[in-house]
């Protein structure tokens, strides 16, 4: 059974940093691309960032480009998101998701974690 | 930036067919997928690569994609299908989600 468990969320002041982690199990981690998707409670889904199976290709939404950094450790079957210069509009539930494909190719995300809540407020 | 537009809401009677549209420029030239999200739960992939169903997704869910519109069809809608539905596509190195559609089974 695929399991994705996010951690690292919490309350942080504007301008500060936070690092999210996602522990993956139940599948061959380095066979698949991985992503972070966020959702403001009661609102829609927003793709944040994605990383190919070998970290060879990485993408970011315009809203976080230059502030967030995605990475993965295939040996530890873990995905990370370093978030710098956080803004109140970054407040959301952040989901770790598994792609159905190895590359960033728009095929779909077939497994989702339960999410970790990030609140940016003074 | 690329945008995908969905109707805010769709209502359907039990046993009838619900169709949810997703509109975007030349969407038919990209892969579209669909997610179902029930209150308090994480999204679930119900259609990928325009028409394919992941294992475990009932056959009443189907998809199509042509021109500027992708469509998710739920045939024989059941009360358990009441949820929010989001389309998604990939455009110039970024994934885009649709605006979301709330399906109500009356």
PDB file of C-alpha atoms in Angstrom:
ATOM      1  CA  UNK A   1       0.000   0.000   0.000  1.00  0.00           C
ATOM      2  CA  UNK A   2       1.325   3.403  -0.976  1.00  0.00           C
ATOM      3  CA  UNK A   3       1.813   5.716   1.973  1.00  0.00           C
ATOM      4  CA  UNK A   4       2.836   9.367   1.883  1.00  0.00           C
ATOM      5  CA  UNK A   5       3.265  11.047   5.248  1.00  0.00           C
ATOM      6  CA  UNK A   6       3.953  14.767   5.374  1.00  0.00           C
ATOM      7  CA  UNK A   7       5.515  16.598   8.287  1.00  0.00           C
ATOM      8  CA  UNK A   8       7.077  19.947   9.097  1.00  0.00           C
ATOM      9  CA  UNK A   9       4.078  22.254   8.893  1.00  0.00           C
ATOM     10  CA  UNK A  10       3.193  24.781  11.539  1.00  0.00           C
ATOM     11  CA  UNK A  11       2.829  28.443  12.382  1.00  0.00           C
ATOM     12  CA  UNK A  12       5.589  30.702  11.045  1.00  0.00           C
ATOM     13  CA  UNK A  13       6.045  34.451  10.791  1.00  0.00           C
ATOM     14  CA  UNK A  14       6.125  36.206   7.427  1.00  0.00           C
ATOM     15  CA  UNK A  15       9.602  36.267   5.932  1.00  0.00           C
ATOM     16  CA  UNK A  16      10.734  33.183   7.809  1.00  0.00           C
ATOM     17  CA  UNK A  17      11.510  29.702   6.452  1.00  0.00           C
ATOM     18  CA  UNK A  18      10.092  26.217   6.842  1.00  0.00           C
ATOM     19  CA  UNK A  19      11.030  22.792   5.534  1.00  0.00           C
ATOM     20  CA  UNK A  20       8.401  20.199   4.718  1.00  0.00           C
ATOM     21  CA  UNK A  21       9.178  16.498   4.491  1.00  0.00           C
ATOM     22  CA  UNK A  22       7.298  13.587   2.980  1.00  0.00           C
ATOM     23  CA  UNK A  23       8.129  10.013   3.922  1.00  0.00           C
ATOM     24  CA  UNK A  24       7.120   7.600   1.162  1.00  0.00           C
ATOM     25  CA  UNK A  25       6.604   3.844   1.351  1.00  0.00           C
ATOM     26  CA  UNK A  26       4.836   1.020  -0.426  1.00  0.00           C
ATOM     27  CA  UNK A  27       6.262   1.648  -3.898  1.00  0.00           C
ATOM     28  CA  UNK A  28       9.589   1.977  -5.694  1.00  0.00           C
ATOM     29  CA  UNK A  29      10.233   5.605  -4.878  1.00  0.00           C
ATOM     30  CA  UNK A  30      12.885   6.301  -7.503  1.00  0.00           C
ATOM     31  CA  UNK A  31      10.621   5.076 -10.319  1.00  0.00           C
ATOM     32  CA  UNK A  32       8.281   8.041 -10.047  1.00  0.00           C
ATOM     33  CA  UNK A  33       8.176  11.817 -10.145  1.00  0.00           C
ATOM     34  CA  UNK A  34       6.875  13.524  -7.014  1.00  0.00           C
ATOM     35  CA  UNK A  35       5.070  16.791  -6.357  1.00  0.00           C
ATOM     36  CA  UNK A  36       3.812  19.227  -3.765  1.00  0.00           C
ATOM     37  CA  UNK A  37       0.272  20.546  -4.147  1.00  0.00           C
ATOM     38  CA  UNK A  38      -1.357  23.034  -1.791  1.00  0.00           C
ATOM     39  CA  UNK A  39      -4.898  23.954  -0.921  1.00  0.00           C
ATOM     40  CA  UNK A  40      -6.230  26.847   1.082  1.00  0.00           C
ATOM     41  CA  UNK A  41      -9.035  25.370   3.236  1.00  0.00           C
ATOM     42  CA  UNK A  42     -12.300  25.714   1.361  1.00  0.00           C
ATOM     43  CA  UNK A  43     -10.548  26.663  -1.886  1.00  0.00           C
ATOM     44  CA  UNK A  44      -9.127  24.906  -4.931  1.00  0.00           C
ATOM     45  CA  UNK A  45      -5.945  22.959  -5.611  1.00  0.00           C
ATOM     46  CA  UNK A  46      -2.683  24.610  -6.652  1.00  0.00           C
ATOM     47  CA  UNK A  47       0.367  22.755  -7.910  1.00  0.00           C
ATOM     48  CA  UNK A  48       3.460  24.074  -6.130  1.00  0.00           C
ATOM     49  CA  UNK A  49       6.419  22.088  -7.416  1.00  0.00           C
ATOM     50  CA  UNK A  50       7.433  18.800  -8.989  1.00  0.00           C
ATOM     51  CA  UNK A  51      10.620  16.770  -9.355  1.00  0.00           C
ATOM     52  CA  UNK A  52      11.433  13.965 -11.775  1.00  0.00           C
ATOM     53  CA  UNK A  53      12.533  10.530 -10.585  1.00  0.00           C
ATOM     54  CA  UNK A  54      16.245  11.364 -10.793  1.00  0.00           C
ATOM     55  CA  UNK A  55      15.962  15.078  -9.905  1.00  0.00           C
ATOM     56  CA  UNK A  56      16.923  15.762 -13.525  1.00  0.00           C
ATOM     57  CA  UNK A  57      13.973  18.027 -14.088  1.00  0.00           C
ATOM     58  CA  UNK A  58      12.288  20.312 -11.593  1.00  0.00           C
ATOM     59  CA  UNK A  59       9.385  22.701 -11.963  1.00  0.00           C
ATOM     60  CA  UNK A  60       7.797  25.418  -9.862  1.00  0.00           C
ATOM     61  CA  UNK A  61       4.630  27.442  -9.946  1.00  0.00           C
ATOM     62  CA  UNK A  62       5.251  31.104 -10.711  1.00  0.00           C
ATOM     63  CA  UNK A  63       3.873  31.990  -7.271  1.00  0.00           C
ATOM     64  CA  UNK A  64       6.743  30.221  -5.463  1.00  0.00           C
ATOM     65  CA  UNK A  65       9.575  30.277  -8.024  1.00  0.00           C
ATOM     66  CA  UNK A  66      12.715  31.685  -6.449  1.00  0.00           C
ATOM     67  CA  UNK A  67      11.455  31.171  -2.889  1.00  0.00           C
ATOM     68  CA  UNK A  68      10.764  27.426  -2.659  1.00  0.00           C
ATOM     69  CA  UNK A  69      13.141  24.550  -3.392  1.00  0.00           C
ATOM     70  CA  UNK A  70      12.056  20.966  -3.948  1.00  0.00           C
ATOM     71  CA  UNK A  71      14.404  18.044  -3.464  1.00  0.00           C
ATOM     72  CA  UNK A  72      14.318  14.303  -2.970  1.00  0.00           C
ATOM     73  CA  UNK A  73      16.497  11.652  -1.404  1.00  0.00           C
ATOM     74  CA  UNK A  74      15.853   8.365  -3.180  1.00  0.00           C
ATOM     75  CA  UNK A  75      17.939   6.429  -0.668  1.00  0.00           C
ATOM     76  CA  UNK A  76      15.690   7.682   2.132  1.00  0.00           C
ATOM     77  CA  UNK A  77      12.513   7.542  -0.027  1.00  0.00           C
ATOM     78  CA  UNK A  78      11.756  11.085   1.011  1.00  0.00           C
ATOM     79  CA  UNK A  79      10.606  14.295  -0.639  1.00  0.00           C
ATOM     80  CA  UNK A  80      11.287  17.763   0.698  1.00  0.00           C
ATOM     81  CA  UNK A  81      10.162  21.340   0.195  1.00  0.00           C
ATOM     82  CA  UNK A  82      12.261  24.187   1.507  1.00  0.00           C
ATOM     83  CA  UNK A  83      10.132  27.317   1.776  1.00  0.00           C
ATOM     84  CA  UNK A  84      11.874  30.659   2.199  1.00  0.00           C
ATOM     85  CA  UNK A  85      10.541  34.207   2.456  1.00  0.00           C
ATOM     86  CA  UNK A  86       7.126  32.912   3.422  1.00  0.00           C
ATOM     87  CA  UNK A  87       4.108  35.127   2.847  1.00  0.00           C
ATOM     88  CA  UNK A  88       0.591  35.060   4.340  1.00  0.00           C
ATOM     89  CA  UNK A  89      -0.698  33.887   0.947  1.00  0.00           C
ATOM     90  CA  UNK A  90       1.404  30.725   1.328  1.00  0.00           C
ATOM     91  CA  UNK A  91      -0.933  29.632   4.128  1.00  0.00           C
ATOM     92  CA  UNK A  92      -2.432  26.318   3.017  1.00  0.00           C
ATOM     93  CA  UNK A  93      -2.560  22.577   3.483  1.00  0.00           C
ATOM     94  CA  UNK A  94       0.427  21.129   1.623  1.00  0.00           C
ATOM     95  CA  UNK A  95       0.020  17.687   0.055  1.00  0.00           C
ATOM     96  CA  UNK A  96       2.788  15.367  -1.048  1.00  0.00           C
ATOM     97  CA  UNK A  97       1.734  13.506  -4.195  1.00  0.00           C
ATOM     98  CA  UNK A  98       3.084  10.680  -6.336  1.00  0.00           C
ATOM     99  CA  UNK A  99       3.092  10.930 -10.109  1.00  0.00           C
ATOM    100  CA  UNK A 100       2.030   7.983 -12.263  1.00  0.00           C
ATOM    101  CA  UNK A 101       5.097   8.591 -14.429  1.00  0.00           C
ATOM    102  CA  UNK A 102       8.820   8.996 -13.862  1.00  0.00           C
ATOM    103  CA  UNK A 103       9.164  12.340 -15.640  1.00  0.00           C
ATOM    104  CA  UNK A 104       7.306  15.623 -15.389  1.00  0.00           C
ATOM    105  CA  UNK A 105       4.895  14.917 -18.239  1.00  0.00           C
ATOM    106  CA  UNK A 106       1.412  15.812 -17.082  1.00  0.00           C
ATOM    107  CA  UNK A 107       0.072  12.292 -16.622  1.00  0.00           C
ATOM    108  CA  UNK A 108      -1.559  12.557 -13.193  1.00  0.00           C
ATOM    109  CA  UNK A 109      -1.010  12.127  -9.471  1.00  0.00           C
ATOM    110  CA  UNK A 110      -2.264   8.762  -8.234  1.00  0.00           C
ATOM    111  CA  UNK A 111      -1.463   8.946  -4.539  1.00  0.00           C
ATOM    112  CA  UNK A 112      -1.791  11.790  -2.048  1.00  0.00           C
ATOM    113  CA  UNK A 113      -0.800  12.211   1.565  1.00  0.00           C
ATOM    114  CA  UNK A 114      -3.084  13.680   4.200  1.00  0.00           C
ATOM    115  CA  UNK A 115      -1.310  17.019   4.074  1.00  0.00           C
ATOM    116  CA  UNK A 116       0.514  19.248   6.526  1.00  0.00           C
ATOM    117  CA  UNK A 117      -0.853  22.669   7.403  1.00  0.00           C
ATOM    118  CA  UNK A 118       1.343  25.729   6.992  1.00  0.00           C
ATOM    119  CA  UNK A 119       0.136  28.973   8.536  1.00  0.00           C
ATOM    120  CA  UNK A 120       2.052  32.167   7.833  1.00  0.00           C
ATOM    121  CA  UNK A 121       1.048  34.870  10.264  1.00  0.00           C
ATOM    122  CA  UNK A 122       2.565  37.342  12.671  1.00  0.00           C
TER     123      UNK A 122
ATOM    124  CA  UNK B   1      -0.389  31.762 -17.654  1.00  0.00           C
ATOM    125  CA  UNK B   2      -2.535  28.829 -18.681  1.00  0.00           C
ATOM    126  CA  UNK B   3      -6.036  28.586 -17.215  1.00  0.00           C
ATOM    127  CA  UNK B   4      -8.587  25.815 -16.920  1.00  0.00           C
ATOM    128  CA  UNK B   5     -12.199  26.799 -16.347  1.00  0.00           C
ATOM    129  CA  UNK B   6     -14.905  24.586 -14.859  1.00  0.00           C
ATOM    130  CA  UNK B   7     -18.536  25.302 -13.975  1.00  0.00           C
ATOM    131  CA  UNK B   8     -18.826  26.035 -10.242  1.00  0.00           C
ATOM    132  CA  UNK B   9     -21.576  23.501  -9.716  1.00  0.00           C
ATOM    133  CA  UNK B  10     -23.436  20.640 -11.356  1.00  0.00           C
ATOM    134  CA  UNK B  11     -26.571  19.014 -10.010  1.00  0.00           C
ATOM    135  CA  UNK B  12     -27.704  15.518 -10.958  1.00  0.00           C
ATOM    136  CA  UNK B  13     -30.392  13.084  -9.857  1.00  0.00           C
ATOM    137  CA  UNK B  14     -29.356   9.637  -8.631  1.00  0.00           C
ATOM    138  CA  UNK B  15     -28.987   7.237 -11.528  1.00  0.00           C
ATOM    139  CA  UNK B  16     -28.657  10.003 -14.100  1.00  0.00           C
ATOM    140  CA  UNK B  17     -25.575  11.167 -15.997  1.00  0.00           C
ATOM    141  CA  UNK B  18     -23.425  14.059 -14.831  1.00  0.00           C
ATOM    142  CA  UNK B  19     -21.068  15.821 -17.223  1.00  0.00           C
ATOM    143  CA  UNK B  20     -18.369  18.178 -15.967  1.00  0.00           C
ATOM    144  CA  UNK B  21     -16.489  20.302 -18.462  1.00  0.00           C
ATOM    145  CA  UNK B  22     -13.004  21.754 -18.281  1.00  0.00           C
ATOM    146  CA  UNK B  23     -12.075  24.437 -20.794  1.00  0.00           C
ATOM    147  CA  UNK B  24      -8.626  25.609 -21.785  1.00  0.00           C
ATOM    148  CA  UNK B  25      -6.853  26.793 -24.905  1.00  0.00           C
ATOM    149  CA  UNK B  26      -5.969  23.783 -27.090  1.00  0.00           C
ATOM    150  CA  UNK B  27      -6.609  21.487 -24.120  1.00  0.00           C
ATOM    151  CA  UNK B  28      -7.208  18.631 -26.542  1.00  0.00           C
ATOM    152  CA  UNK B  29      -3.496  18.719 -27.431  1.00  0.00           C
ATOM    153  CA  UNK B  30      -2.516  18.047 -23.826  1.00  0.00           C
ATOM    154  CA  UNK B  31      -3.257  15.234 -21.411  1.00  0.00           C
ATOM    155  CA  UNK B  32      -6.129  15.950 -19.032  1.00  0.00           C
ATOM    156  CA  UNK B  33      -6.827  14.199 -15.765  1.00  0.00           C
ATOM    157  CA  UNK B  34      -9.526  14.454 -13.121  1.00  0.00           C
ATOM    158  CA  UNK B  35      -9.615  14.297  -9.339  1.00  0.00           C
ATOM    159  CA  UNK B  36     -12.436  13.735  -6.893  1.00  0.00           C
ATOM    160  CA  UNK B  37     -12.260  15.330  -3.456  1.00  0.00           C
ATOM    161  CA  UNK B  38     -14.767  14.737  -0.694  1.00  0.00           C
ATOM    162  CA  UNK B  39     -14.977  17.026   2.356  1.00  0.00           C
ATOM    163  CA  UNK B  40     -12.091  16.538   4.742  1.00  0.00           C
ATOM    164  CA  UNK B  41     -10.333  14.072   2.444  1.00  0.00           C
ATOM    165  CA  UNK B  42      -7.370  14.171   0.086  1.00  0.00           C
ATOM    166  CA  UNK B  43      -8.067  14.158  -3.652  1.00  0.00           C
ATOM    167  CA  UNK B  44      -8.321  10.881  -5.582  1.00  0.00           C
ATOM    168  CA  UNK B  45      -7.336  10.448  -9.223  1.00  0.00           C
ATOM    169  CA  UNK B  46     -10.352   9.196 -11.181  1.00  0.00           C
ATOM    170  CA  UNK B  47      -9.220   9.727 -14.802  1.00  0.00           C
ATOM    171  CA  UNK B  48      -5.720  10.160 -16.259  1.00  0.00           C
ATOM    172  CA  UNK B  49      -4.346  10.634 -19.759  1.00  0.00           C
ATOM    173  CA  UNK B  50      -7.773  11.852 -20.929  1.00  0.00           C
ATOM    174  CA  UNK B  51      -9.621   8.534 -20.757  1.00  0.00           C
ATOM    175  CA  UNK B  52      -7.890   6.021 -18.488  1.00  0.00           C
ATOM    176  CA  UNK B  53      -9.247   4.870 -15.142  1.00  0.00           C
ATOM    177  CA  UNK B  54      -6.891   3.938 -12.291  1.00  0.00           C
ATOM    178  CA  UNK B  55      -7.517   0.565 -10.722  1.00  0.00           C
ATOM    179  CA  UNK B  56     -10.332   0.697  -8.216  1.00  0.00           C
ATOM    180  CA  UNK B  57     -12.200   3.536  -9.928  1.00  0.00           C
ATOM    181  CA  UNK B  58     -15.716   2.439 -10.947  1.00  0.00           C
ATOM    182  CA  UNK B  59     -16.558   2.087 -14.611  1.00  0.00           C
ATOM    183  CA  UNK B  60     -19.235   4.760 -14.368  1.00  0.00           C
ATOM    184  CA  UNK B  61     -16.425   7.358 -14.531  1.00  0.00           C
ATOM    185  CA  UNK B  62     -15.211   8.164 -18.042  1.00  0.00           C
ATOM    186  CA  UNK B  63     -13.323  10.971 -19.726  1.00  0.00           C
ATOM    187  CA  UNK B  64     -12.841  12.609 -23.093  1.00  0.00           C
ATOM    188  CA  UNK B  65     -10.707  15.454 -24.394  1.00  0.00           C
ATOM    189  CA  UNK B  66     -10.935  17.283 -27.704  1.00  0.00           C
ATOM    190  CA  UNK B  67     -10.529  20.797 -28.995  1.00  0.00           C
ATOM    191  CA  UNK B  68     -10.619  23.176 -26.056  1.00  0.00           C
ATOM    192  CA  UNK B  69     -12.679  20.992 -23.724  1.00  0.00           C
ATOM    193  CA  UNK B  70     -12.138  17.950 -21.562  1.00  0.00           C
ATOM    194  CA  UNK B  71     -15.186  16.260 -20.073  1.00  0.00           C
ATOM    195  CA  UNK B  72     -15.654  13.974 -17.092  1.00  0.00           C
ATOM    196  CA  UNK B  73     -18.815  11.903 -17.319  1.00  0.00           C
ATOM    197  CA  UNK B  74     -20.371  10.050 -14.423  1.00  0.00           C
ATOM    198  CA  UNK B  75     -22.952   7.575 -15.679  1.00  0.00           C
ATOM    199  CA  UNK B  76     -25.545   6.251 -13.271  1.00  0.00           C
ATOM    200  CA  UNK B  77     -24.471   8.769 -10.631  1.00  0.00           C
ATOM    201  CA  UNK B  78     -24.638   7.532  -7.058  1.00  0.00           C
ATOM    202  CA  UNK B  79     -25.000   9.579  -3.865  1.00  0.00           C
ATOM    203  CA  UNK B  80     -21.396   8.650  -2.983  1.00  0.00           C
ATOM    204  CA  UNK B  81     -20.236  10.581  -6.060  1.00  0.00           C
ATOM    205  CA  UNK B  82     -21.182  13.876  -4.446  1.00  0.00           C
ATOM    206  CA  UNK B  83     -17.874  15.713  -4.199  1.00  0.00           C
ATOM    207  CA  UNK B  84     -15.685  18.423  -5.683  1.00  0.00           C
ATOM    208  CA  UNK B  85     -14.024  17.556  -8.983  1.00  0.00           C
ATOM    209  CA  UNK B  86     -10.909  19.160 -10.425  1.00  0.00           C
ATOM    210  CA  UNK B  87      -9.381  18.812 -13.868  1.00  0.00           C
ATOM    211  CA  UNK B  88      -5.645  19.144 -14.419  1.00  0.00           C
ATOM    212  CA  UNK B  89      -3.311  19.592 -17.366  1.00  0.00           C
ATOM    213  CA  UNK B  90       0.370  20.236 -18.044  1.00  0.00           C
ATOM    214  CA  UNK B  91       1.431  23.348 -19.892  1.00  0.00           C
ATOM    215  CA  UNK B  92       4.942  24.622 -20.564  1.00  0.00           C
ATOM    216  CA  UNK B  93       6.586  23.078 -17.523  1.00  0.00           C
ATOM    217  CA  UNK B  94       3.773  23.749 -15.077  1.00  0.00           C
ATOM    218  CA  UNK B  95       0.790  21.766 -13.918  1.00  0.00           C
ATOM    219  CA  UNK B  96      -2.494  23.619 -13.822  1.00  0.00           C
ATOM    220  CA  UNK B  97      -5.636  22.688 -11.933  1.00  0.00           C
ATOM    221  CA  UNK B  98      -9.087  23.721 -12.975  1.00  0.00           C
ATOM    222  CA  UNK B  99     -11.276  25.965 -10.858  1.00  0.00           C
ATOM    223  CA  UNK B 100     -13.246  23.016  -9.486  1.00  0.00           C
ATOM    224  CA  UNK B 101     -16.854  21.829  -9.773  1.00  0.00           C
ATOM    225  CA  UNK B 102     -19.091  20.861  -6.905  1.00  0.00           C
ATOM    226  CA  UNK B 103     -21.297  17.937  -7.913  1.00  0.00           C
ATOM    227  CA  UNK B 104     -24.512  17.639  -5.949  1.00  0.00           C
ATOM    228  CA  UNK B 105     -26.592  14.485  -6.169  1.00  0.00           C
ATOM    229  CA  UNK B 106     -30.160  15.502  -5.404  1.00  0.00           C
TER     230      UNK B 106
END
